[in-house]
Short mmCIF file of C-alpha atoms and ligand atoms in Angstrom, two decimals:
data_model
loop_
_atom_site.label_atom_id
_atom_site.label_comp_id
_atom_site.label_asym_id
_atom_site.label_seq_id
_atom_site.Cartn_x
_atom_site.Cartn_y
_atom_site.Cartn_z
CA MET I 13 -2.68 33.23 25.78
CA ARG I 14 -0.12 33.41 22.89
CA ARG I 15 0.15 30.16 21.05
CA LEU I 16 3.38 28.46 19.91
CA PRO I 17 2.31 26.82 16.54
CA ILE I 18 4.29 23.61 15.57
CA TYR I 19 3.89 22.08 12.15
CA LEU I 20 4.97 18.54 11.34
CA VAL I 21 5.31 18.15 7.63
CA LEU I 22 5.75 14.39 6.90
CA ASP I 23 6.88 12.48 3.93
CA VAL I 24 4.65 9.62 3.55
CA SER I 25 5.95 8.30 0.03
CA GLU I 26 6.09 4.68 -0.62
CA SER I 27 9.76 4.41 0.33
CA MET I 28 8.40 4.78 3.92
CA ALA I 29 6.22 1.62 3.76
CA GLY I 30 6.51 -0.73 6.38
CA ASP I 31 8.56 -0.07 9.58
CA PRO I 32 9.63 3.57 8.83
CA LEU I 33 5.88 4.75 8.51
CA ALA I 34 5.11 2.82 11.86
CA GLU I 35 7.97 4.49 13.49
CA LEU I 36 7.02 7.86 12.25
CA GLY I 37 3.62 7.31 13.98
CA HIS I 38 5.24 6.39 17.27
CA THR I 39 7.69 9.25 17.07
CA MET I 40 4.61 11.67 16.86
CA GLU I 41 3.07 9.90 19.83
CA SER I 42 6.23 10.02 21.91
CA ILE I 43 6.64 13.82 21.09
CA VAL I 44 3.13 14.64 22.09
CA ASP I 45 3.26 12.36 25.25
CA SER I 46 6.46 13.94 26.64
CA LEU I 47 5.57 17.47 25.73
CA ARG I 48 2.32 16.95 27.67
CA GLN I 49 4.44 16.51 30.84
CA ASP I 50 5.58 20.01 30.45
CA PRO I 51 3.49 22.64 32.01
CA HIS I 52 4.92 25.40 29.79
CA ALA I 53 4.44 23.34 26.59
CA LEU I 54 1.01 22.42 27.67
CA GLU I 55 -0.07 26.01 27.80
CA SER I 56 1.48 27.23 24.66
CA VAL I 57 2.22 24.53 22.20
CA HIS I 58 -0.45 23.84 19.32
CA LEU I 59 0.25 21.21 16.73
CA SER I 60 -0.82 20.58 13.11
CA VAL I 61 0.25 17.83 10.63
CA ILE I 62 0.65 18.01 6.91
CA ALA I 63 1.37 14.63 5.01
CA PHE I 64 2.83 14.55 1.50
CA ALA I 65 3.37 11.79 -1.11
CA GLY I 66 2.24 12.45 -4.82
CA LYS I 67 -0.18 14.98 -3.06
CA ALA I 68 -0.09 17.04 -0.02
CA GLN I 69 -2.86 17.37 2.42
CA LEU I 70 -3.55 18.78 5.83
CA ILE I 71 -4.23 15.67 7.97
CA VAL I 72 -4.57 17.38 11.47
CA PRO I 73 -5.85 21.02 11.71
CA MET I 74 -4.01 23.28 14.35
CA VAL I 75 -5.15 21.95 17.74
CA GLU I 76 -3.83 22.44 21.28
CA LEU I 77 -1.49 19.98 22.74
CA MET I 78 -4.02 18.41 25.15
CA THR I 79 -6.59 17.55 22.40
CA PHE I 80 -4.07 16.38 19.78
CA TYR I 81 -4.49 12.93 18.68
CA PRO I 82 -1.92 11.32 16.53
CA PRO I 83 -3.42 10.57 13.14
CA ARG I 84 -3.09 7.22 11.16
CA LEU I 85 -0.45 8.26 8.33
CA PRO I 86 -1.52 7.52 4.83
CA LEU I 87 0.97 6.17 2.19
CA GLY I 88 1.33 7.24 -1.58
CA GLY I 89 3.54 7.20 -4.47
CA GLY I 90 5.65 10.27 -5.16
CA THR I 91 7.40 12.97 -3.19
CA ALA I 92 5.50 16.32 -3.84
CA LEU I 93 7.52 18.58 -1.58
CA GLY I 94 6.51 21.70 -3.69
CA ALA I 95 2.84 20.93 -3.02
CA ALA I 96 3.59 20.27 0.78
CA LEU I 97 5.44 23.68 0.96
CA ASP I 98 2.40 25.47 -0.68
CA GLU I 99 0.11 23.81 1.82
CA LEU I 100 2.27 24.85 4.67
CA MET I 101 2.24 28.36 3.63
CA THR I 102 -1.39 28.34 3.22
CA ARG I 103 -1.88 26.94 6.73
CA ILE I 104 0.40 29.46 8.19
CA GLU I 105 -1.50 32.21 6.54
CA VAL I 106 -4.80 30.89 7.78
CA ASP I 107 -3.57 29.56 11.38
CA VAL I 108 -1.02 31.99 12.73
CA LYS I 109 -2.28 35.10 14.19
CA LYS I 110 -0.28 38.30 13.42
CA THR I 111 0.55 40.86 15.98
CA THR I 112 -1.39 43.94 15.37
CA ALA I 113 -2.22 47.46 17.13
CA ASP I 114 -4.97 45.70 19.14
CA GLN I 115 -3.89 42.12 19.45
CA ARG I 116 -0.76 40.03 20.33
CA GLY I 117 -0.41 37.56 17.63
CA ASP I 118 1.02 34.04 18.08
CA TRP I 119 4.77 33.13 18.63
CA GLU I 120 6.78 32.39 15.43
CA PRO I 121 5.74 29.05 14.22
CA ILE I 122 8.20 26.06 14.19
CA VAL I 123 8.15 23.75 11.21
CA TYR I 124 9.66 20.12 11.12
CA LEU I 125 9.86 18.90 7.65
CA LEU I 126 10.72 15.15 7.65
CA THR I 127 11.67 13.64 4.21
CA ASP I 128 13.69 10.66 2.94
CA GLY I 129 13.80 11.23 -0.74
CA ARG I 130 14.12 13.51 -3.66
CA PRO I 131 10.98 15.62 -4.66
CA THR I 132 9.05 14.49 -7.60
CA ASP I 133 7.43 17.75 -8.29
CA ASN I 134 8.89 21.33 -9.14
CA THR I 135 9.75 23.05 -5.89
CA ASP I 136 11.48 26.16 -7.41
CA HIS I 137 8.37 28.35 -7.08
CA ALA I 138 7.52 27.19 -3.59
CA ILE I 139 11.03 27.67 -2.32
CA ALA I 140 11.10 31.17 -3.78
CA ARG I 141 7.76 32.01 -2.14
CA TRP I 142 8.89 30.52 1.17
CA GLN I 143 12.16 32.55 1.12
CA ARG I 144 10.46 35.85 0.22
CA HIS I 145 7.42 35.70 2.47
CA PHE I 146 7.77 33.18 5.05
CA ALA I 147 11.44 32.44 5.94
CA SER I 148 11.57 35.53 8.33
CA ARG I 149 8.44 34.75 10.19
CA ALA I 150 8.41 31.11 10.55
CA HIS I 151 11.31 28.76 11.56
CA LEU I 152 11.71 25.71 9.25
CA ILE I 153 13.77 22.78 10.28
CA ALA I 154 14.44 20.19 7.56
CA VAL I 155 15.07 16.75 8.85
CA THR I 156 16.52 14.01 6.39
CA LEU I 157 15.86 10.30 6.91
CA GLY I 158 18.49 8.27 5.28
CA PRO I 159 21.02 8.89 2.71
CA ALA I 160 18.67 9.37 -0.34
CA ALA I 161 17.40 12.87 0.66
CA ASP I 162 18.27 15.96 -1.28
CA LEU I 163 20.63 17.95 0.88
CA ALA I 164 21.30 20.54 -1.65
CA LEU I 165 17.70 21.27 -2.26
CA LEU I 166 16.78 21.47 1.50
CA LYS I 167 19.67 23.76 2.07
CA ARG I 168 18.18 26.13 -0.46
CA LEU I 169 15.08 26.19 1.66
CA THR I 170 16.49 26.58 4.97
CA ASP I 171 19.89 26.95 6.95
CA ASP I 172 18.98 24.51 9.43
CA VAL I 173 19.09 21.01 8.03
CA VAL I 174 19.51 18.06 10.15
CA ALA I 175 20.27 14.53 9.32
CA MET I 176 19.20 11.13 10.66
CA GLU I 177 20.96 8.13 9.19
CA SER I 178 17.68 6.21 8.79
CA ALA I 179 14.00 6.16 9.84
CA SER I 180 14.76 3.37 12.28
CA ALA I 181 13.22 3.25 15.93
CA GLU I 182 16.56 4.08 17.35
CA ALA I 183 17.31 7.14 15.15
CA LEU I 184 13.71 8.54 15.50
CA GLY I 185 13.80 7.92 19.24
CA ARG I 186 16.74 10.35 19.41
CA PHE I 187 14.90 12.81 17.15
CA ALA I 188 11.71 12.92 19.36
CA LYS I 189 13.85 13.53 22.52
CA TRP I 190 15.61 16.28 20.83
CA VAL I 191 12.45 17.86 19.48
CA THR I 192 10.69 17.48 22.96
CA ALA I 193 13.52 19.09 24.55
CA SER I 194 13.91 22.07 22.17
CA VAL I 195 10.24 22.76 21.95
CA ALA I 196 9.87 22.47 25.82
CA ALA I 197 12.94 24.96 26.10
CA GLN I 198 11.30 27.31 23.72
CA SER I 199 8.06 27.42 25.23
CA GLN I 200 9.78 28.05 28.61
CA ALA I 201 12.00 30.90 27.14
CA ILE I 202 8.63 32.45 25.90
CA ASP I 203 7.37 32.25 29.21
CA ILE I 204 10.04 33.97 30.97
CA ALA I 205 10.54 36.54 28.33
CA GLU I 206 6.94 37.42 27.69
CA GLY I 207 7.19 39.78 24.60
CA THR I 208 10.66 38.85 23.33
CA SER I 209 11.51 35.60 21.98
CA SER I 210 14.54 34.39 20.00
CA ARG I 211 14.64 31.48 17.62
CA LEU I 212 14.83 28.06 18.76
CA SER I 213 18.40 27.04 18.65
CA ILE I 214 19.39 23.72 16.85
CA ALA I 215 22.95 24.12 18.08
CA LYS I 216 22.41 21.32 20.63
CA ALA I 217 21.30 18.89 17.99
CA GLU I 218 24.82 17.20 17.87
CA GLU I 219 24.72 16.58 21.63
CA ALA I 220 21.59 14.68 20.99
CA GLY I 221 23.34 12.47 18.44
CA ILE I 222 21.76 14.23 15.41
CA ASN I 223 24.09 15.52 12.52
CA LEU I 224 23.94 19.27 11.67
CA ILE I 225 24.31 19.70 7.84
CA LYS I 226 26.61 22.45 6.77
CA GLN I 227 27.04 24.16 3.59
CA SER I 228 30.46 22.44 3.22
CA ASP I 229 28.65 19.00 3.53
CA VAL I 230 26.31 19.61 0.79
CA SER I 231 29.23 20.45 -1.78
CA SER I 232 30.85 17.13 -0.99
CA TRP I 233 27.50 15.16 -0.93
CA ALA I 234 26.86 12.93 -3.99
CA PRO I 235 23.18 12.15 -4.53
CA MET I 236 22.70 8.38 -3.91
CA ASP I 237 21.30 6.06 -6.51
CA GLU I 238 17.72 5.05 -6.27
CA ARG I 239 17.81 3.04 -3.21
CA VAL I 240 14.33 1.58 -3.15
CA ALA I 241 12.06 0.17 -5.84
CA VAL I 242 8.34 -0.27 -5.04
CA PHE I 243 5.54 -1.97 -7.09
CA THR I 244 1.84 -2.15 -6.53
CA GLY I 245 -0.45 -5.23 -7.20
CA ARG I 246 -3.89 -6.55 -6.21
CA CYS I 247 -4.96 -9.80 -4.72
CA HIS I 248 -6.69 -11.88 -7.45
CA ARG I 249 -9.16 -13.21 -4.76
CA THR I 250 -10.01 -10.12 -2.72
CA SER I 251 -8.83 -7.25 -5.14
CA ARG I 252 -7.20 -5.49 -2.29
CA PRO I 253 -3.92 -3.77 -3.01
CA TYR I 254 -0.44 -4.45 -1.64
CA LEU I 255 2.95 -2.85 -2.03
CA LEU I 256 6.15 -4.67 -2.79
CA LYS I 257 9.18 -3.02 -1.55
CA TYR I 258 12.77 -3.88 -2.71
CA ALA I 259 16.06 -2.08 -1.61
CA SER I 260 19.07 -1.73 -3.83
CA VAL I 261 22.11 -3.78 -3.05
CA ALA I 262 25.41 -3.27 -4.51
CA VAL I 263 27.52 -6.23 -5.46
CA PRO I 264 31.03 -6.21 -7.16
CA GLY I 265 30.68 -6.69 -10.77
CA THR I 266 33.34 -8.55 -13.04
CA PHE I 267 36.72 -7.69 -12.26
CA SER I 268 37.61 -6.63 -15.80
CA THR I 269 35.43 -3.61 -15.46
CA GLY I 270 35.61 -2.95 -11.71
CA ASP I 271 31.97 -1.76 -11.93
CA TRP I 272 29.38 -2.48 -9.26
CA ASP I 273 26.07 -4.28 -10.11
CA HIS I 274 22.97 -3.38 -8.47
CA PHE I 275 20.25 -5.78 -7.68
CA TYR I 276 17.17 -5.33 -5.68
CA GLY I 277 16.47 -7.54 -2.44
CA LEU I 278 12.95 -7.94 -1.06
CA GLU I 279 12.27 -5.86 1.91
CA GLY I 280 8.67 -6.67 2.38
CA CYS I 281 5.33 -6.88 0.93
CA TYR I 282 2.51 -4.77 2.73
CA PRO I 283 -1.27 -4.61 2.43
CA LEU I 284 -2.34 -1.03 1.13
CA GLU I 285 -5.38 0.99 1.71
CA GLU I 286 -7.27 2.12 -1.24
CA SER I 287 -6.36 5.59 -0.20
CA TYR I 288 -2.92 4.88 -1.66
CA PHE I 289 -4.13 5.81 -5.02
CA GLU I 290 -5.36 9.02 -3.85
CA TRP I 291 -2.35 10.03 -2.30
CA SER I 292 -0.29 8.96 -5.37
CA SER I 293 0.70 11.48 -8.24
CA ILE I 294 -0.62 10.51 -11.62
CA VAL I 295 2.27 11.49 -13.61
CA PRO I 296 3.39 8.53 -15.98
CA LEU I 297 5.99 6.29 -14.56
CA HIS I 298 9.03 5.82 -16.66
CA ALA I 299 11.37 3.71 -14.68
CA ALA I 300 11.26 0.02 -15.09
CA LEU I 301 12.80 -2.84 -13.69
CA SER I 302 13.23 -6.44 -15.01
CA THR I 303 12.60 -9.40 -12.69
CA SER I 304 16.08 -10.55 -13.43
CA GLN I 305 17.19 -7.55 -11.22
CA ILE I 306 15.20 -8.46 -8.22
CA GLU I 307 15.65 -11.15 -5.51
CA GLY I 308 12.84 -12.54 -3.57
CA VAL I 309 9.16 -13.02 -4.29
CA PRO I 310 6.82 -12.72 -1.40
CA PRO I 311 3.37 -14.40 -0.98
CA CYS I 312 0.16 -12.45 -1.09
CA PRO I 313 -0.47 -10.52 2.20
CA HIS I 314 -4.19 -10.85 1.71
CA CYS I 315 -4.70 -14.47 0.69
CA GLY I 316 -1.45 -16.11 1.12
CA ALA I 317 -1.10 -17.09 -2.64
CA ARG I 318 2.49 -18.13 -3.57
CA THR I 319 3.51 -15.16 -5.74
CA THR I 320 2.69 -11.43 -5.84
CA LEU I 321 4.61 -10.91 -9.02
CA ALA I 322 1.96 -12.48 -11.68
CA LYS I 323 1.76 -9.99 -14.64
CA CYS I 324 -1.43 -9.32 -16.70
CA SER I 325 -1.32 -8.10 -20.30
CA CYS I 326 -2.64 -4.97 -19.00
CA GLY I 327 0.69 -4.40 -17.37
CA LYS I 328 -0.59 -4.68 -13.78
CA LEU I 329 0.59 -7.07 -11.15
CA MET I 330 -1.56 -9.55 -9.07
CA CYS I 331 -1.14 -12.52 -6.74
CA CYS I 332 -1.24 -16.10 -8.19
CA ASN I 333 -1.10 -19.50 -6.57
CA GLY I 334 -0.04 -21.54 -9.50
CA PRO I 335 -0.88 -22.41 -13.10
CA GLY I 336 -4.50 -21.95 -14.42
CA VAL I 337 -6.86 -19.20 -15.30
CA GLN I 338 -7.84 -16.37 -13.16
CA GLN I 339 -9.55 -12.87 -13.38
CA CYS I 340 -7.24 -9.73 -13.37
CA PRO I 341 -8.33 -7.45 -10.47
CA TRP I 342 -7.40 -4.43 -12.49
CA CYS I 343 -8.84 -4.81 -15.96
CA ASP I 344 -11.35 -8.05 -15.38
CA GLN I 345 -9.88 -9.93 -18.20
CA SER I 346 -9.17 -13.64 -17.71
CA VAL I 347 -5.47 -14.41 -17.75
CA GLU I 348 -3.94 -17.84 -17.97
CA PHE I 349 -0.81 -18.47 -15.97
CA VAL I 350 1.39 -21.34 -17.04
CA ALA I 351 4.23 -23.03 -15.15
CA GLU I 352 6.90 -20.47 -14.79
CA SER I 353 9.72 -20.45 -17.30
CA HIS I 354 13.04 -19.69 -15.90
CA GLY I 355 15.18 -17.04 -17.46
CA ALA I 356 12.45 -15.09 -19.31
CA GLY I 357 12.10 -12.14 -17.00
CA PHE I 358 9.45 -9.61 -17.51
CA ASP I 359 9.36 -5.89 -16.88
CA MET I 360 7.38 -4.43 -14.04
CA THR I 361 6.31 -0.65 -13.77
CA ARG I 362 8.17 1.01 -11.03
CA GLY I 363 6.60 3.48 -8.51
CA LEU I 364 8.07 7.05 -7.79
CA GLY I 365 9.37 6.33 -4.39
ZN1 ZN Y 690 -3.92 -12.69 -2.85
ZN1 ZN Y 691 -5.18 -6.78 -16.21
#
């Protein structure tokens, strides 16, 4: 039996924290559940999952559809697309059987690369390598989630770029339906025309409510400003980490300048796993944001303390329930917090998104 290998390469950077990451997990489940209803797909489809944030890693090795179990997705800081492509190329080399004189190899693998942001690592080498050695024997479809993805860069990687307006349940639901239908159709085409297979067509994407990105869209595309600001802190009682996520909101500035001011509104505060730090790149963070630019201070998701924005002299954030002395869960020194003085904002170190 010749296999039809499918790779899901998923961006799990911190801008995906909260609902988008949960929706991504549901999307994987629903694609797998629907494909299992299809006898052709059930016979040929094999799946593998690679996740990337500051680092890229294989999280599900190639398995047949029947035994695939959707993984728990990690979360990390950074968008190492170059590393993700390198990992993908390694996996294709290892997994995909080539056709030789005495064996019929696997069908051309299909790769769905989902990302919502701009890469934080160097992608030039990986894109060149992909174009030279892999573009002709694997079909890569890049899928952007929301307006911050780097269309021009993805277009350099593959002709087939499709755009979803966001990572909402509704948008990803449409995406899951489209993937299921096109993979099922592809597995059937293979079944009928044993020996010859043409590439999966993305022409029907628009009928499914998914935008096809053409080269002309890229030239008129203006990269969107940093849309999300994220910060990490630790609970001062349990030491467990959390992530604060703010989204940029543009408001009209003074009439004299006509400029727009940006502030960051609270989107949520989420408990993190320790694995977050392993999945984050360790490049120094430059971007800083002042508390005067952010709106909304959530309570600690671990202990319920009133604020998650208390800052130690080591530069890290922790939760705090009011004035008094407490120990910093990052550096262990004692810090005294006094009643907050309004107007004196402090700067926080900002994550990579
Ligand atoms: Zn706490
Ligand atoms: Zn400290």
